[in-house]
């Protein structure tokens, strides 16, 4: 698989950063694999995605919502998330308005996914169901302490009532 990773992104000048690629391949197969896993392991409370995983998780949430899937995901936590640059997948997200309660976690100093890239993705979600936590760090998930722990606990507690 690691040797095949480069084949998933068709732009030759993305400097090794898949988040910058404008054409993706293999997304449908990845979504099918994720959908199958969700179906096999029901019930699923939530999904957690980081960076490219957040992009895929966003597409998965949109797909489950659009297909009226029996797979119910109660919430999502997306860190270092971005709207795909591939127009096909960006359009799909823009046309869906994902309704799943979602906590977006992003870093002020993220040199790979600037806050504006995360904001582009946030705008494709139902704004009544979005929360955002901005930390001072870079492209990472902060440790579960202090303000982030309180934010995460509050978000997760709210999902227990769903």
C-alpha positions as a printed Julia matrix, in Angstrom:
162×3 Matrix{Float64}:
   0.0    0.0     0.0
   2.64   2.69    0.87
   4.12   2.37   -2.62
   0.68   2.95   -4.12
   0.02   6.11   -2.11
   1.64   8.37   -4.7
  -0.75   7.0    -7.34
  -3.73   8.46   -5.45
  -2.76  12.04   -6.24
  -2.2   13.01   -9.85
  -0.57  16.44   -9.49
   3.18  16.29  -10.05
   3.89  19.57   -8.25
   2.24  19.15   -4.86
   5.57  18.88   -3.01
   4.56  15.62   -1.37
   1.46  17.2     0.21
  -1.7   15.31   -0.8
  -3.82  18.14    0.61
  -2.6   20.26   -2.31
  -3.47  17.76   -5.05
  -6.33  18.77   -7.33
  -7.15  15.31   -8.69
  -7.73  12.23   -6.54
  -8.05   8.61   -7.55
  -9.19   5.69   -5.43
 -11.6    7.72   -3.31
 -14.63   5.63   -4.27
 -12.82   2.43   -3.27
 -11.79   3.99    0.04
 -15.34   5.17    0.71
 -16.7    1.71   -0.1
 -14.21   0.12    2.28
 -15.16   2.58    5.03
 -18.89   2.08    4.38
 -18.49  -1.7     4.59
 -16.57  -1.37    7.86
 -19.27   0.89    9.31
 -21.97  -1.58    8.32
 -20.11  -4.52    9.83
 -19.4   -2.76   13.13
 -22.71  -1.06   13.9
 -23.56   0.75   16.05
 -21.01   3.48   15.43
 -21.1    6.52   17.67
 -18.62   8.74   15.88
 -15.75   9.1    13.47
 -12.4   10.74   14.05
 -10.35  12.0    11.13
  -7.0   13.75   10.91
  -5.75  15.61    7.84
  -6.44  13.43    4.77
  -8.55  11.23    7.03
 -10.72  14.25    7.78
 -11.29  14.84    4.09
 -12.3   11.21    3.64
 -14.45  11.26    6.8
 -16.26  14.35    5.47
 -17.0   12.57    2.21
 -18.14   9.5     4.15
 -20.55  11.61    6.24
 -21.96  13.19    3.08
 -22.3    9.81    1.38
 -24.13   8.23    4.33
 -26.45  11.22    4.5
 -27.17  11.32    0.76
 -27.82   7.6     0.46
 -30.17   7.5     3.41
 -27.88   4.82    4.72
 -28.8    2.61    7.65
 -25.38   3.54    8.97
 -25.96   6.27   11.49
 -22.98   8.26   12.63
 -23.89  10.41   15.63
 -20.93  12.79   15.52
 -17.55  13.54   13.98
 -14.31  15.05   15.2
 -12.16  16.35   12.36
  -8.65  17.68   13.02
  -6.45  19.36   10.45
  -9.41  19.12    8.08
  -9.71  20.63    4.63
 -12.09  20.82    1.69
 -10.69  18.6    -1.06
  -9.15  20.5    -3.96
 -10.46  17.89   -6.39
 -13.48  19.74   -7.88
 -15.6   16.59   -8.01
 -15.36  15.96   -4.27
 -15.47  19.62   -3.27
 -18.69  20.02   -5.25
 -20.18  16.94   -3.59
 -19.53  18.4    -0.14
 -20.76  21.87   -1.09
 -24.05  20.36   -2.31
 -24.66  18.21    0.75
 -24.56  20.35    3.95
 -23.61  17.53    6.32
 -25.96  17.54    9.34
 -23.86  15.4    11.68
 -22.66  17.33   14.76
 -18.99  17.96   14.11
 -16.11  19.35   16.14
 -13.38  20.84   13.95
  -9.95  21.04   15.58
  -7.36  23.23   13.89
  -4.03  24.86   14.64
  -3.2   28.53   14.27
   0.34  27.57   13.28
  -0.59  24.74   10.89
   1.68  25.26    7.9
   0.07  22.4     5.95
  -3.62  23.19    6.44
  -4.09  26.91    7.14
  -7.23  27.95    9.02
  -8.78  29.19    5.76
  -8.69  25.67    4.3
 -10.54  24.32    7.33
 -13.04  27.17    7.13
 -13.81  26.19    3.51
 -14.8   22.72    4.72
 -16.72  24.04    7.74
 -18.85  26.15    5.37
 -20.1   22.95    3.7
 -21.55  21.65    6.99
 -24.82  22.58    8.71
 -23.65  25.61   10.72
 -26.04  24.82   13.57
 -24.17  21.57   14.2
 -20.57  22.79   13.93
 -18.17  23.59   16.73
 -14.6   24.71   16.26
 -11.59  24.53   18.54
  -8.5   26.46   17.49
  -5.25  25.67   19.28
  -1.93  27.5    19.03
  -0.05  24.52   17.6
   0.54  23.23   14.11
  -0.7   20.25   12.12
  -1.59  18.0    15.05
  -4.25  16.89   17.48
  -3.56  18.6    20.81
  -3.1   16.56   23.96
  -6.28  15.99   25.9
  -5.59  18.54   28.64
  -6.76  22.0    29.62
  -9.07  23.91   27.31
  -9.06  21.23   24.63
 -10.05  18.54   27.13
 -12.94  20.7    28.37
 -14.06  21.44   24.79
 -13.87  17.79   23.81
 -15.7   16.64   26.94
 -18.48  19.21   26.43
 -18.87  18.17   22.8
 -18.95  14.44   23.62
 -21.36  14.96   26.53
 -23.76  16.75   24.19
 -23.68  13.76   21.82
 -24.86  11.35   24.55
 -28.32  12.85   24.32
 -28.6   12.11   20.59
